[in-house]
Coordinates of C-alpha atoms and ligand atoms in Angstrom, one line a residue:
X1 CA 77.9 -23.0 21.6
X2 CA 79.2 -24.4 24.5
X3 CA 76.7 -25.8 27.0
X4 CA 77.2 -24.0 30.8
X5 CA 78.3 -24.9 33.5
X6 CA 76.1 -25.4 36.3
X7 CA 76.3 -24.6 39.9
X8 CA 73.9 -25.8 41.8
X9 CA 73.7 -23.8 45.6
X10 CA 74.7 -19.9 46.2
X11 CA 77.2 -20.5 49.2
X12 CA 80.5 -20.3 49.8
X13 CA 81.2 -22.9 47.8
X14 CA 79.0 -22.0 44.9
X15 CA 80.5 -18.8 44.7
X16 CA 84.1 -19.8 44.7
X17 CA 83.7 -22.3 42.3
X18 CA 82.4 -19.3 40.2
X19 CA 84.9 -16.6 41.6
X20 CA 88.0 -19.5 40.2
X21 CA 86.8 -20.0 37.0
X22 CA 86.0 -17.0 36.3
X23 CA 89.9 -16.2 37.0
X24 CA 90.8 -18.8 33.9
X25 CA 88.2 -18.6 32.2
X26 CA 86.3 -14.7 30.9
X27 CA 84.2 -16.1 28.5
X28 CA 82.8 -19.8 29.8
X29 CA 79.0 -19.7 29.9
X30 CA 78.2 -20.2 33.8
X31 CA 74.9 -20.5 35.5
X32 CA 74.0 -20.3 39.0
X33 CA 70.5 -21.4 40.4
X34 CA 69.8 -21.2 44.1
X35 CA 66.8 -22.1 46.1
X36 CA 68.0 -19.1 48.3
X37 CA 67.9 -15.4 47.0
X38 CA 71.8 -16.3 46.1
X39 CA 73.3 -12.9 47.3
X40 CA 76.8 -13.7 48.6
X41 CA 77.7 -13.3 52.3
X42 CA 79.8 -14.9 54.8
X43 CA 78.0 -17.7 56.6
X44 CA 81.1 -18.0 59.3
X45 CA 79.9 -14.1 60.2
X46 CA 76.4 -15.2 61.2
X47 CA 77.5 -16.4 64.9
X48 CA 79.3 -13.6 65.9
X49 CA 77.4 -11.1 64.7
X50 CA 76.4 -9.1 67.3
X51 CA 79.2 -8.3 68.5
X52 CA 80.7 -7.1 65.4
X53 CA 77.5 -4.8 64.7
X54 CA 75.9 -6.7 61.9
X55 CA 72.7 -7.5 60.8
X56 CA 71.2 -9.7 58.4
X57 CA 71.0 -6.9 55.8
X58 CA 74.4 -5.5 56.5
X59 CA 76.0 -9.2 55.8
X60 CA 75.2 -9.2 52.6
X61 CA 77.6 -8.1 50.5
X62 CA 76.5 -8.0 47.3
X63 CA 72.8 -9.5 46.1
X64 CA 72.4 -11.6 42.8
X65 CA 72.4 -9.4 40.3
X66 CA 75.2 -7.3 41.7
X67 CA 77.1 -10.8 41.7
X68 CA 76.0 -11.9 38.4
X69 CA 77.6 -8.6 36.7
X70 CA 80.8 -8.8 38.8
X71 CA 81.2 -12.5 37.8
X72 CA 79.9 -12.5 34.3
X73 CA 77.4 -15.3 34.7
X74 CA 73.6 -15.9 35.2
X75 CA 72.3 -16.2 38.3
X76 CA 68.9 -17.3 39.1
X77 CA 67.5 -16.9 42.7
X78 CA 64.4 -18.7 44.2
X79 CA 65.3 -21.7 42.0
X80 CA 65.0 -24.9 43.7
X81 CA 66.2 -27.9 41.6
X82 CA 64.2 -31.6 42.0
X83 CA 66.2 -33.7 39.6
X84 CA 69.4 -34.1 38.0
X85 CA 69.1 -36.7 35.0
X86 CA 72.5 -38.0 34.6
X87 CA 71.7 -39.7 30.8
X88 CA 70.2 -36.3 28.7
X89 CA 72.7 -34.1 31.2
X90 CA 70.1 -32.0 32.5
X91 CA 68.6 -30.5 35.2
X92 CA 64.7 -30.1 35.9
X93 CA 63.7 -27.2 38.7
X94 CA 60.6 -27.1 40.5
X95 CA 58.5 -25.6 37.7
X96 CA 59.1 -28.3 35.6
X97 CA 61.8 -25.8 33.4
X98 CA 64.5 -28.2 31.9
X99 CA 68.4 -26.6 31.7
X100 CA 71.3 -28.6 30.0
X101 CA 74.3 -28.6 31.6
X102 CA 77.3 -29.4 30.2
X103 CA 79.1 -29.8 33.7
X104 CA 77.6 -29.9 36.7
X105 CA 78.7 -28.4 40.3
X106 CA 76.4 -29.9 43.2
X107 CA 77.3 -26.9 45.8
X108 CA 74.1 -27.7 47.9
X109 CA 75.7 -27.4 51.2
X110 CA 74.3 -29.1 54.6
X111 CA 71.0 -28.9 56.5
X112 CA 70.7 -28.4 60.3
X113 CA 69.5 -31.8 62.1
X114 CA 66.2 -31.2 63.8
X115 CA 66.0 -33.9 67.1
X116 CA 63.0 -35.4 67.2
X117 CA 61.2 -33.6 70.0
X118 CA 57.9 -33.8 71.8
X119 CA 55.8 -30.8 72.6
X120 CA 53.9 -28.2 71.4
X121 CA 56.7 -24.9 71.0
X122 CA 58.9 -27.3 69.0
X123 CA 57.7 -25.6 65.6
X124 CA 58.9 -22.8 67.2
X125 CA 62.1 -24.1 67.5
X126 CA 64.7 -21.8 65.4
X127 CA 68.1 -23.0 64.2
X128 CA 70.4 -20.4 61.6
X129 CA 72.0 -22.2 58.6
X130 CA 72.2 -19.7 56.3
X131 CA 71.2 -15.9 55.9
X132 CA 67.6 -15.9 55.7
X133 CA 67.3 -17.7 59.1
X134 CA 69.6 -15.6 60.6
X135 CA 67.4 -12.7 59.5
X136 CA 64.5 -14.5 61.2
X137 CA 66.5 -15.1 64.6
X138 CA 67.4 -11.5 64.5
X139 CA 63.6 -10.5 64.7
X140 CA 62.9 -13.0 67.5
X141 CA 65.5 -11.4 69.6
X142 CA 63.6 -8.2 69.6
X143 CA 62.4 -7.4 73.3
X144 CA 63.9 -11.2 74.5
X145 CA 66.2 -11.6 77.1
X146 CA 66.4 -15.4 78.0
X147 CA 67.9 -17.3 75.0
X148 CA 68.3 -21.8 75.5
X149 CA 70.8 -23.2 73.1
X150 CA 70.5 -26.9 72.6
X151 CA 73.9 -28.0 71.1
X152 CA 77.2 -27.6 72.8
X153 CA 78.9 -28.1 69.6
X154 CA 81.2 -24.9 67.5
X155 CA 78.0 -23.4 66.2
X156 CA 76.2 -23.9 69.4
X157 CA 79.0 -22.0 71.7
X158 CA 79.9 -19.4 69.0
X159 CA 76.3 -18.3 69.6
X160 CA 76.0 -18.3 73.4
X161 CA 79.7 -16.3 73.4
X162 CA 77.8 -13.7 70.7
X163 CA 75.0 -13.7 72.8
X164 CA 75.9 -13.3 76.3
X165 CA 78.1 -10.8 75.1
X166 CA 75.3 -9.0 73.5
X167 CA 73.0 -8.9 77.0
X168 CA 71.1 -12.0 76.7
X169 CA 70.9 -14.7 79.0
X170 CA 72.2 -18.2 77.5
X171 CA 71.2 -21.6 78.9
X172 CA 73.3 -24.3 77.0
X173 CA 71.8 -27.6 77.0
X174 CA 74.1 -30.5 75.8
X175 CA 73.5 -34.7 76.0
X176 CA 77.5 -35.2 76.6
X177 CA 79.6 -34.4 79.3
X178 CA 81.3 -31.2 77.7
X179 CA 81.3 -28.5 75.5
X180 CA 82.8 -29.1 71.9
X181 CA 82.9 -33.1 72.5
X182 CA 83.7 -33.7 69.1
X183 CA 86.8 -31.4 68.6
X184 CA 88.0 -31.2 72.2
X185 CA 89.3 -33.5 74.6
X186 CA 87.9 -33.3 78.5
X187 CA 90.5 -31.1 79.8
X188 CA 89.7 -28.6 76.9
X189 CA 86.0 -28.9 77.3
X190 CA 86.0 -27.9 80.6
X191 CA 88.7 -24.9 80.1
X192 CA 86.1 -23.5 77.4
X193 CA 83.4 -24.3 79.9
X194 CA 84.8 -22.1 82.3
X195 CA 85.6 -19.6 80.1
X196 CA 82.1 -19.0 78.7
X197 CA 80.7 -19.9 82.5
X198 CA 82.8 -16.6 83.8
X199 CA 81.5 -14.6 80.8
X200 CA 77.5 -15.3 81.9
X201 CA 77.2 -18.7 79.5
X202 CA 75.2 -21.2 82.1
X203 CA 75.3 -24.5 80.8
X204 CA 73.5 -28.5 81.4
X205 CA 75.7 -30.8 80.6
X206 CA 74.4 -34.6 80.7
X207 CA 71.5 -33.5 79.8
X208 CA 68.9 -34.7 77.3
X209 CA 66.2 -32.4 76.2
X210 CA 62.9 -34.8 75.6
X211 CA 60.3 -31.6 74.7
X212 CA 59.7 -28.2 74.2
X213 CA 56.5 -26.4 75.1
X214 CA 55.1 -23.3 74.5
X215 CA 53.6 -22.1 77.8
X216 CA 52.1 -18.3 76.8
X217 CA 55.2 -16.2 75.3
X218 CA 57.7 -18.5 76.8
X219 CA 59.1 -21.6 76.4
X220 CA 59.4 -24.7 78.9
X221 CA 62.2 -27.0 77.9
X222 CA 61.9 -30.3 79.8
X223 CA 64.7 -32.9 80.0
X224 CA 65.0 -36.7 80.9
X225 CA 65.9 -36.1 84.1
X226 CA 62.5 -33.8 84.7
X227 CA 64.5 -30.5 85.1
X228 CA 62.2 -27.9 83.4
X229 CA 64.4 -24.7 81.8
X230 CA 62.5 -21.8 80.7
X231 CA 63.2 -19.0 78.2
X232 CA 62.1 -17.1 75.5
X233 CA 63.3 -18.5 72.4
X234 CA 65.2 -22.5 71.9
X235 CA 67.8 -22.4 69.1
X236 CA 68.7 -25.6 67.8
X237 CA 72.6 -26.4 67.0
X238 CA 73.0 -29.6 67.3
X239 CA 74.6 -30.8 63.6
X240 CA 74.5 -31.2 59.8
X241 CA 73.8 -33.6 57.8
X242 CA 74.9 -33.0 53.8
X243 CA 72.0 -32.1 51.3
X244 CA 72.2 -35.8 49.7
X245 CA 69.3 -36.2 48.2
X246 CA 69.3 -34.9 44.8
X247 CA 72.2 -37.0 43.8
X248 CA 70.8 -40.1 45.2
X249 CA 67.7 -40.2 43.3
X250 CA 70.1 -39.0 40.6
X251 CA 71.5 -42.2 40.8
X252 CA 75.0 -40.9 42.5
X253 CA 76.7 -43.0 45.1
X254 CA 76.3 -41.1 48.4
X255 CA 77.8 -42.0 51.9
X256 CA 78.1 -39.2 54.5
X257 CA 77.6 -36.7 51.8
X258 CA 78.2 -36.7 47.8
X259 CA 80.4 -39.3 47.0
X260 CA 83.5 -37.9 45.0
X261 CA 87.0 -38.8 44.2
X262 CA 90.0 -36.4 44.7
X263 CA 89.1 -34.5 41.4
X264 CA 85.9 -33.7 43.5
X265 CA 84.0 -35.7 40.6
X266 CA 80.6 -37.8 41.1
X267 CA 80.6 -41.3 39.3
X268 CA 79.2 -39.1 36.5
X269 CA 82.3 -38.0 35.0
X270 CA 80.5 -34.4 34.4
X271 CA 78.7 -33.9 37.6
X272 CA 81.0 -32.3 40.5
X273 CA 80.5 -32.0 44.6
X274 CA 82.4 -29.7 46.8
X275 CA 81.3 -28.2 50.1
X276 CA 79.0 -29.1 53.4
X277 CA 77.3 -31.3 50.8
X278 CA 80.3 -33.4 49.8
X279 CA 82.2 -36.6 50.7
X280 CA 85.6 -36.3 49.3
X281 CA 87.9 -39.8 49.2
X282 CA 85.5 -40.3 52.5
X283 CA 85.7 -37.1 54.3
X284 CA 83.3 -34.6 55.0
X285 CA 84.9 -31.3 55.9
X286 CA 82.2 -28.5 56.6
X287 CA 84.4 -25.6 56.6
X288 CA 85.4 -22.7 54.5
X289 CA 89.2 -23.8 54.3
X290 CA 88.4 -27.1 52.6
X291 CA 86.1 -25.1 50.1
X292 CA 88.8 -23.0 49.1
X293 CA 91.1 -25.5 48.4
X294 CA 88.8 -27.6 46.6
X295 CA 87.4 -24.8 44.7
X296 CA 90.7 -24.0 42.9
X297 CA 91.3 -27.2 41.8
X298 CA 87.6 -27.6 40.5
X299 CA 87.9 -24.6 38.6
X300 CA 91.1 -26.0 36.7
X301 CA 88.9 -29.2 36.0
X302 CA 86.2 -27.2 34.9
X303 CA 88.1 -25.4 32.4
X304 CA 89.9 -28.6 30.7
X305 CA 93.2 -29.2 33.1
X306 CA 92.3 -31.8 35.7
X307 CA 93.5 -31.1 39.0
X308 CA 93.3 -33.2 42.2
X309 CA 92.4 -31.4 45.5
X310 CA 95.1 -31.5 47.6
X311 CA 94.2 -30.8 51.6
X312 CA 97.0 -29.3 54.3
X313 CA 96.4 -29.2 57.5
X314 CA 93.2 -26.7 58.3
X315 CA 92.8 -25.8 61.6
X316 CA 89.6 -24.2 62.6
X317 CA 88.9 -20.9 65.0
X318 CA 86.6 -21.1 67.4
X319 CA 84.7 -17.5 67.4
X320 CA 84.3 -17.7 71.4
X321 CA 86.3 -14.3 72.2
X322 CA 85.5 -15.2 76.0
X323 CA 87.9 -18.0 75.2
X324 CA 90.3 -18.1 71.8
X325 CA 90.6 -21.7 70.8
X326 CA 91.8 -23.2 67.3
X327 CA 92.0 -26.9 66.5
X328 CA 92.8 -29.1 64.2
X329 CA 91.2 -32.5 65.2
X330 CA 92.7 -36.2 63.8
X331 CA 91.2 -37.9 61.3
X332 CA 88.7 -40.0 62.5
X333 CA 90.6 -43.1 61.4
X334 CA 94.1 -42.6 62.8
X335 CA 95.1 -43.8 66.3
X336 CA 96.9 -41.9 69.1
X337 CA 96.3 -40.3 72.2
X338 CA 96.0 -36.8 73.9
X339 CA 98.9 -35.2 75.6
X340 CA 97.7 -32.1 77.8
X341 CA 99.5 -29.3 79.6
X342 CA 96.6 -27.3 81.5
X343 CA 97.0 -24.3 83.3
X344 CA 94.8 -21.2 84.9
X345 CA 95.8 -19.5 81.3
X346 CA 95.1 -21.8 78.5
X347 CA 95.1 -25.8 77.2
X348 CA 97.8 -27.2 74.9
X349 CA 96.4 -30.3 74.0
X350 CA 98.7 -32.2 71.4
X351 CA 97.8 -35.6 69.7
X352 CA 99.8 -38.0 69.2
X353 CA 100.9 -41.7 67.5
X354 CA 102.7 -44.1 69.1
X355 CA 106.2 -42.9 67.6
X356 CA 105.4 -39.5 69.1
X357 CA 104.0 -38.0 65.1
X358 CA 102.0 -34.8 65.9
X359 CA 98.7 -35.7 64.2
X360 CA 95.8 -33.1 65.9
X361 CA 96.0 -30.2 68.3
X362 CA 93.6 -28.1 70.4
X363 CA 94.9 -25.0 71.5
X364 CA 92.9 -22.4 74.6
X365 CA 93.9 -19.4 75.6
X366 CA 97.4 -18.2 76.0
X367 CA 98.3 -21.6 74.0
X368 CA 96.4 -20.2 70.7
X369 CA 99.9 -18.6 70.3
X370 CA 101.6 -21.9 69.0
X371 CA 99.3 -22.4 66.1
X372 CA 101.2 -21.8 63.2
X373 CA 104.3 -23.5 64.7
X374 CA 102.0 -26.7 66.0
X375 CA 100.7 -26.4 62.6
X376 CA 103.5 -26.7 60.3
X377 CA 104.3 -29.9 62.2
X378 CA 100.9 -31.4 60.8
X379 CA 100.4 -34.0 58.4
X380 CA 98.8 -33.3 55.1
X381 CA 94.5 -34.3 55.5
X382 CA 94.7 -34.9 52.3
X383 CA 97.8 -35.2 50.0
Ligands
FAD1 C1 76.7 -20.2 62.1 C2 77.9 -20.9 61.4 C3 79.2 -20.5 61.7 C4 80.2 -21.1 61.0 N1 81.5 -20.7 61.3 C5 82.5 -21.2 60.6 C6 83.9 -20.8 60.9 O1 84.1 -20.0 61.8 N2 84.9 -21.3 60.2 C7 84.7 -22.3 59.2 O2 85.6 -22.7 58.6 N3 83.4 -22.7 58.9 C8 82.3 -22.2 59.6 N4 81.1 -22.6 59.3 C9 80.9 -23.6 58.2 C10 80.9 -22.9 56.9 O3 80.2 -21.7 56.9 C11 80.3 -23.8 55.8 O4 81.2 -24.9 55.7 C12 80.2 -23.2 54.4 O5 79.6 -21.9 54.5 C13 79.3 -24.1 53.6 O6 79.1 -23.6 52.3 P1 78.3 -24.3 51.2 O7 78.3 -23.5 50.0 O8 78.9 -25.7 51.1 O9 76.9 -24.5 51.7 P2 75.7 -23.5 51.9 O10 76.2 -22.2 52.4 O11 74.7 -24.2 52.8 O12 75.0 -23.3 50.5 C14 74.2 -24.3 49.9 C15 73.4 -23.6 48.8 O13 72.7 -24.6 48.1 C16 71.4 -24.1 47.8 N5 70.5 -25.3 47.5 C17 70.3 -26.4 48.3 N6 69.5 -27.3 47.8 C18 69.2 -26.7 46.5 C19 68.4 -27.2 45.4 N7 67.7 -28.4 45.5 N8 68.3 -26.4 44.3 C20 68.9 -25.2 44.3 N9 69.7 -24.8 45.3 C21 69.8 -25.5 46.4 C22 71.0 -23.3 49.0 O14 70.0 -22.4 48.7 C23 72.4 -22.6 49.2 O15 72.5 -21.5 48.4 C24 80.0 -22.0 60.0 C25 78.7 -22.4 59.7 C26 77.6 -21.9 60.4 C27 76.2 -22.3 60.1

């Protein structure tokens, strides 16, 4: 008998880990424990679905056991894990049932960064990170019409696009001085600004929220400078922060996320992190592009060929139809500066070194065009 492999976490990256190894390997014993119901869908799908017609049953694709029969593994839903003990190699879930592994995949993914908020509606406060959520934001929408998104991040104006498009009406609140801060440089942020603005989007930029009340059915958002916004439901988009906890008190080095090297491997040579929840050789890449990648090479580790994850250039879409944007930011450790050519039709932001190296781009509008040419130019994130 050979003891399983483990995946811990039903997400993307769970599920391709599974889907890859099942492609080299029929027979390997695999389990899957989620604390979700560990049906597979598409988490991307969540912030643009309501334009594309879908709800939160109609996402799912397939539920656990119709997963477990197509992959040819045990999956057990509603399973949260509390410890990992590195020494016996096994696992202990919340009922105090003890599994032995004989590798482990940490898949846990990311949670959604609550701000410390005064008031009394911030319970009421909804954010969607994963399917359930998004089932429970679909039910608050019923009979709403004013919708406050604090978070003018990717998630935060995928939402207000899907959303205005949809009927509602979308405050954004941000604390920084432009949409998509972190990806975009100014002229960009204001183009997708615009954008969204001439599509119904009305957004507060420089503006901290401080509390959120709930004043009869509505909600009163105040902010530092005493503006008071009011709506019917506050969703909360304002980061992630890796699921690191179970490998620390496992005793795993963490950083940002899971620390792992390049074979996405823990300093337990049988315990494995890829996805939101991972740090790999110091990044921490919460998309689905780096998941795939890594997922293939896992699944050759997995079944006894060790295989470093190599990472091309991944630039990501930005599901904000009002205004098509792709980027591909730098690496926060390189050096270089932003070139821009802005017109009434689109941004081509370039980014560049010193000896004129291509190294990140944002592309808006008519510029999306250039992506797979800008892209080829790209160095490696990870080679
Ligand atoms: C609204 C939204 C839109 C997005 N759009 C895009 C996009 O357009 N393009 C893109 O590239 N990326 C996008 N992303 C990011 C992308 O979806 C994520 O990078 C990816 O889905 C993460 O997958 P994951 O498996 O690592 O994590 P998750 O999907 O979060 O899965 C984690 C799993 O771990 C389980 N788990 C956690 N703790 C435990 C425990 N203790 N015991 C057992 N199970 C546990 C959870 O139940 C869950 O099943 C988007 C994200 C969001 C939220």
């Amino acid at each position: 008998m050979i003891d399983p492999v483990i995946i811990l976490g039903s997400g993307l990256a769970g599920y391709a880990v599974a889907r890859e190894l099942r492609k080299l390997d029929a027979e390997l014993p695999i389990i899957m424990l989620s604390e979700d119901h560990a049906g597979f869908y598409s988490k991307p799908m969540l912030s643009n679905a309501l334009t594309t017609g879908k709800t939160a049953q109609t996402l799912l694709n397939g539920d656990a056991d119709k997963m477990a029969s197509q992959l040819n593994m045990t999956i057990r839903p509603h399973c949260r894990v509390t410890v990992v003990d590195t020494a016996s190699n096994t696992i202990t879930l919340e009922n105090g049932e003890q599994l032995l592994y004989g590798q482990l995949v940490l898949a846990l993914g990311a949670d959604q960064i609550r701000l410390p908020l005064q008031g009394t509606g911030v319970e009421q406060i909804l954010s969607v990170n994963d399917l359930d959520d998004y089932g429970s934001f679909r039910d608050a929408l019923v009979d709403k019409k004013q919708i406050s998104i604090i978070g003018a991040g990717l998630i935060g104006c995928e939402f207000a696009n899907d959303l205005v498009t949809a009927g509602f009406q979308v405050n954004v609140l941000d604390i920084g001085t432009q949409p998509l801060g972190r990806l975009l440089p100014p002229a960009g942020g204001a183009f997708i600004q615009q954008k969204l603005a001439a599509a119904g989007v009305f957004f507060h930029l420089n503006a901290t929220t401080q509390s959120v009340d709930k004043v009869g059915e509505r909600m009163h958002l105040t902010l530092a400078s005493g503006e008071t916004i009011e709506s019917d439901i506050v969703l909360s988009s304002v980061g992630l922060q890796p699921r690191t906890q179970l490998a620390s008190t496992a005793g795993l080095q963490v950083n940002r996320g899971i620390v792992v090297n390049q074979m996405l491997q823990t300093q337990s040579e049988n315990i494995y992190a890829i996805g939101d929840c991972a740090e790999v050789e110091g990044k921490v890449l919460p998309f689905v592009m780096p998941i795939t990648h890594a997922a293939r090479a896992l699944a050759a580790t997995l079944s006894g060929n060790s295989t470093p994850v190599h990472y091309p250039a991944m630039p990501v879409m930005v599901k904000t139809p009002a205004c098509p944007t792709v980027v591909s930011p730098p690496d926060f450790n390189v050096s270089g500066e932003w070139l821009v050519e802005a017109d009434e039709d689109g941004v081509k932001a370039l980014y560049q070194d010193e000896a004129g190296n291509l190294l990140g781009y944002a592309l808006l509008g008519a510029a999306v065009k250039e992506k797979m040419a800008l892209t080829a130019q790209l160095p490696p994130i990870l080679a």
